[in-house]
Amino acid sequence: MLPGSGSAAAQGPAQGQAGSSSAAQANANADQDRTMAEADMDLIRTKRALTTLAAAAALGSGGGGSGGGKNKYRKRSRATPPGKCHSCNIRETPEWRRGPDGARTLCNACGLHYAKLVRKRDKALANGETPSIQRIDMEMLRASARAA
């Protein structure tokens, strides 16, 4: 006989029981983790449903999202685009821009041209020069766009 072989045979069943109890404990921990994860997911689902309902109620009442609900971002109201550009009378453009008549009054091209004229005028004023363009209005913008 080998030394310690008798004791190993005696410990075999005890180790099997310890192994099965640790496996049972691992299964219990996994079940507990799974139930906690399921509880967390249920909580997330209910919060999401409540947020969706609150947002729908705010939009339905015309609130615009500024009053109730804990939305992280407020939706900006988009003004309806003007019928046509005040300078060139075009009706469709990728972006409406600010002009001498106010916001969203110029098409993309005219708005960029207007911004360039404003920068040019402001630079001349900052350098102490008298700018060639004193006031930028629609007539001046149209004439400048035709010349360019």
mmCIF file of C-alpha atoms in Angstrom:
data_model
loop_
_atom_site.group_PDB
_atom_site.id
_atom_site.type_symbol
_atom_site.label_atom_id
_atom_site.label_comp_id
_atom_site.label_asym_id
_atom_site.label_seq_id
_atom_site.Cartn_x
_atom_site.Cartn_y
_atom_site.Cartn_z
ATOM 1 C CA MET A 1 0.000 0.000 0.000
ATOM 2 C CA LEU A 2 0.989 3.532 -0.657
ATOM 3 C CA PRO A 3 1.348 5.877 2.222
ATOM 4 C CA GLY A 4 -1.708 8.070 2.643
ATOM 5 C CA SER A 5 -3.846 6.055 0.174
ATOM 6 C CA GLY A 6 -6.268 5.046 2.882
ATOM 7 C CA SER A 7 -6.749 8.611 3.994
ATOM 8 C CA ALA A 8 -7.353 9.753 0.407
ATOM 9 C CA ALA A 9 -10.121 7.196 0.022
ATOM 10 C CA ALA A 10 -11.653 8.427 3.251
ATOM 11 C CA GLN A 11 -11.502 12.037 2.103
ATOM 12 C CA GLY A 12 -12.967 11.307 -1.355
ATOM 13 C CA PRO A 13 -16.636 11.427 -0.396
ATOM 14 C CA ALA A 14 -16.056 14.438 1.851
ATOM 15 C CA GLN A 15 -14.465 16.328 -1.012
ATOM 16 C CA GLY A 16 -17.345 15.335 -3.280
ATOM 17 C CA GLN A 17 -19.801 16.782 -0.786
ATOM 18 C CA ALA A 18 -17.764 19.948 -0.381
ATOM 19 C CA GLY A 19 -17.538 20.266 -4.159
ATOM 20 C CA SER A 20 -21.259 19.824 -4.578
ATOM 21 C CA SER A 21 -22.003 22.334 -1.809
ATOM 22 C CA SER A 22 -19.702 24.900 -3.427
ATOM 23 C CA ALA A 23 -21.387 24.202 -6.778
ATOM 24 C CA ALA A 24 -24.772 24.632 -5.125
ATOM 25 C CA GLN A 25 -23.563 27.877 -3.590
ATOM 26 C CA ALA A 26 -22.270 29.042 -6.999
ATOM 27 C CA ASN A 27 -25.647 28.180 -8.550
ATOM 28 C CA ALA A 28 -27.407 30.098 -5.777
ATOM 29 C CA ASN A 29 -25.141 33.103 -6.365
ATOM 30 C CA ALA A 30 -25.785 32.917 -10.113
ATOM 31 C CA ASP A 31 -29.532 32.710 -9.500
ATOM 32 C CA GLN A 32 -29.318 35.659 -7.119
ATOM 33 C CA ASP A 33 -27.295 37.665 -9.694
ATOM 34 C CA ARG A 34 -29.804 36.759 -12.397
ATOM 35 C CA THR A 35 -32.753 37.824 -10.253
ATOM 36 C CA MET A 36 -30.996 41.098 -9.360
ATOM 37 C CA ALA A 37 -30.288 41.711 -13.050
ATOM 38 C CA GLU A 38 -33.901 40.942 -13.899
ATOM 39 C CA ALA A 39 -35.060 43.336 -11.172
ATOM 40 C CA ASP A 40 -32.735 46.023 -12.540
ATOM 41 C CA MET A 41 -34.050 45.499 -16.063
ATOM 42 C CA ASP A 42 -37.642 45.720 -14.811
ATOM 43 C CA LEU A 43 -36.801 49.001 -13.083
ATOM 44 C CA ILE A 44 -35.209 50.355 -16.281
ATOM 45 C CA ARG A 45 -38.220 49.292 -18.352
ATOM 46 C CA THR A 46 -40.675 50.994 -16.001
ATOM 47 C CA LYS A 47 -38.626 54.212 -15.920
ATOM 48 C CA ARG A 48 -38.377 54.182 -19.707
ATOM 49 C CA ALA A 49 -42.131 53.641 -20.031
ATOM 50 C CA LEU A 50 -42.863 56.482 -17.602
ATOM 51 C CA THR A 51 -40.465 58.825 -19.425
ATOM 52 C CA THR A 52 -42.027 57.947 -22.776
ATOM 53 C CA LEU A 53 -45.513 58.550 -21.401
ATOM 54 C CA ALA A 54 -44.479 61.868 -19.855
ATOM 55 C CA ALA A 55 -42.878 63.028 -23.104
ATOM 56 C CA ALA A 56 -45.945 62.011 -25.095
ATOM 57 C CA ALA A 57 -48.198 63.849 -22.637
ATOM 58 C CA ALA A 58 -46.026 66.977 -22.829
ATOM 59 C CA LEU A 59 -46.089 66.941 -26.620
ATOM 60 C CA GLY A 60 -49.802 66.222 -26.690
ATOM 61 C CA SER A 61 -50.566 69.168 -24.420
ATOM 62 C CA GLY A 62 -48.298 71.472 -26.418
ATOM 63 C CA GLY A 63 -45.852 71.870 -23.551
ATOM 64 C CA GLY A 64 -42.810 71.470 -25.777
ATOM 65 C CA GLY A 65 -40.908 69.622 -23.064
ATOM 66 C CA SER A 66 -39.948 72.708 -21.029
ATOM 67 C CA GLY A 67 -42.244 72.018 -18.077
ATOM 68 C CA GLY A 68 -42.561 68.435 -16.899
ATOM 69 C CA GLY A 69 -40.405 65.379 -17.286
ATOM 70 C CA LYS A 70 -36.731 64.999 -16.614
ATOM 71 C CA ASN A 71 -35.528 65.041 -20.190
ATOM 72 C CA LYS A 72 -31.834 65.728 -20.488
ATOM 73 C CA TYR A 73 -32.272 67.708 -23.685
ATOM 74 C CA ARG A 74 -35.021 70.096 -24.712
ATOM 75 C CA LYS A 75 -36.120 70.040 -28.301
ATOM 76 C CA ARG A 76 -35.554 73.319 -30.065
ATOM 77 C CA SER A 77 -38.549 74.650 -31.859
ATOM 78 C CA ARG A 78 -37.880 75.011 -35.540
ATOM 79 C CA ALA A 79 -39.519 77.931 -37.225
ATOM 80 C CA THR A 80 -41.168 77.193 -40.515
ATOM 81 C CA PRO A 81 -38.866 78.083 -43.388
ATOM 82 C CA PRO A 82 -39.678 81.258 -45.276
ATOM 83 C CA GLY A 83 -41.338 80.996 -48.653
ATOM 84 C CA LYS A 84 -38.315 82.299 -50.520
ATOM 85 C CA CYS A 85 -34.949 83.961 -50.109
ATOM 86 C CA HIS A 86 -35.298 87.716 -49.630
ATOM 87 C CA SER A 87 -32.349 88.314 -51.928
ATOM 88 C CA CYS A 88 -32.556 85.874 -54.861
ATOM 89 C CA ASN A 89 -36.149 84.573 -54.436
ATOM 90 C CA ILE A 90 -35.102 80.909 -54.493
ATOM 91 C CA ARG A 91 -37.514 78.571 -52.655
ATOM 92 C CA GLU A 92 -35.319 75.569 -51.735
ATOM 93 C CA THR A 93 -31.956 75.605 -50.003
ATOM 94 C CA PRO A 94 -29.961 73.224 -47.797
ATOM 95 C CA GLU A 95 -29.977 75.783 -44.985
ATOM 96 C CA TRP A 96 -31.684 79.087 -44.265
ATOM 97 C CA ARG A 97 -29.387 81.787 -42.915
ATOM 98 C CA ARG A 98 -29.607 85.112 -41.113
ATOM 99 C CA GLY A 99 -29.732 88.256 -43.208
ATOM 100 C CA PRO A 100 -30.346 91.974 -42.743
ATOM 101 C CA ASP A 101 -34.079 91.259 -42.357
ATOM 102 C CA GLY A 102 -33.544 88.765 -39.516
ATOM 103 C CA ALA A 103 -33.107 85.044 -38.965
ATOM 104 C CA ARG A 104 -33.882 82.520 -41.718
ATOM 105 C CA THR A 105 -34.434 85.125 -44.428
ATOM 106 C CA LEU A 106 -31.598 84.233 -46.817
ATOM 107 C CA CYS A 107 -30.747 81.039 -48.681
ATOM 108 C CA ASN A 108 -27.420 79.347 -48.005
ATOM 109 C CA ALA A 109 -25.492 81.124 -50.785
ATOM 110 C CA CYS A 110 -26.880 84.607 -50.078
ATOM 111 C CA GLY A 111 -26.399 84.130 -46.338
ATOM 112 C CA LEU A 112 -22.746 83.225 -46.796
ATOM 113 C CA HIS A 113 -22.264 86.216 -49.082
ATOM 114 C CA TYR A 114 -23.948 88.503 -46.542
ATOM 115 C CA ALA A 115 -21.752 87.151 -43.717
ATOM 116 C CA LYS A 116 -18.654 87.782 -45.827
ATOM 117 C CA LEU A 117 -19.702 91.398 -46.442
ATOM 118 C CA VAL A 118 -20.368 91.907 -42.731
ATOM 119 C CA ARG A 119 -16.938 90.497 -41.805
ATOM 120 C CA LYS A 120 -15.279 92.702 -44.410
ATOM 121 C CA ARG A 121 -17.074 95.788 -43.063
ATOM 122 C CA ASP A 122 -16.279 94.942 -39.431
ATOM 123 C CA LYS A 123 -12.607 94.348 -40.230
ATOM 124 C CA ALA A 124 -12.359 97.771 -41.886
ATOM 125 C CA LEU A 125 -14.020 99.400 -38.870
ATOM 126 C CA ALA A 126 -11.648 97.609 -36.460
ATOM 127 C CA ASN A 127 -8.611 98.869 -38.399
ATOM 128 C CA GLY A 128 -9.874 102.438 -38.160
ATOM 129 C CA GLU A 129 -10.574 102.669 -41.872
ATOM 130 C CA THR A 130 -13.781 103.923 -43.378
ATOM 131 C CA PRO A 131 -15.456 100.881 -44.887
ATOM 132 C CA SER A 132 -16.596 101.040 -48.483
ATOM 133 C CA ILE A 133 -19.853 99.522 -47.273
ATOM 134 C CA GLN A 134 -21.526 101.604 -44.579
ATOM 135 C CA ARG A 135 -24.833 99.773 -44.340
ATOM 136 C CA ILE A 136 -25.724 96.374 -45.763
ATOM 137 C CA ASP A 137 -29.357 96.201 -46.825
ATOM 138 C CA MET A 138 -31.204 94.027 -49.331
ATOM 139 C CA GLU A 139 -30.587 96.299 -52.332
ATOM 140 C CA MET A 140 -26.882 96.447 -51.604
ATOM 141 C CA LEU A 141 -26.746 92.671 -51.075
ATOM 142 C CA ARG A 142 -28.535 92.019 -54.401
ATOM 143 C CA ALA A 143 -26.190 94.396 -56.267
ATOM 144 C CA SER A 144 -23.143 92.802 -54.684
ATOM 145 C CA ALA A 145 -24.359 89.301 -55.525
ATOM 146 C CA ARG A 146 -24.931 90.296 -59.170
ATOM 147 C CA ALA A 147 -21.434 91.805 -59.372
ATOM 148 C CA ALA A 148 -19.773 88.751 -57.897
#
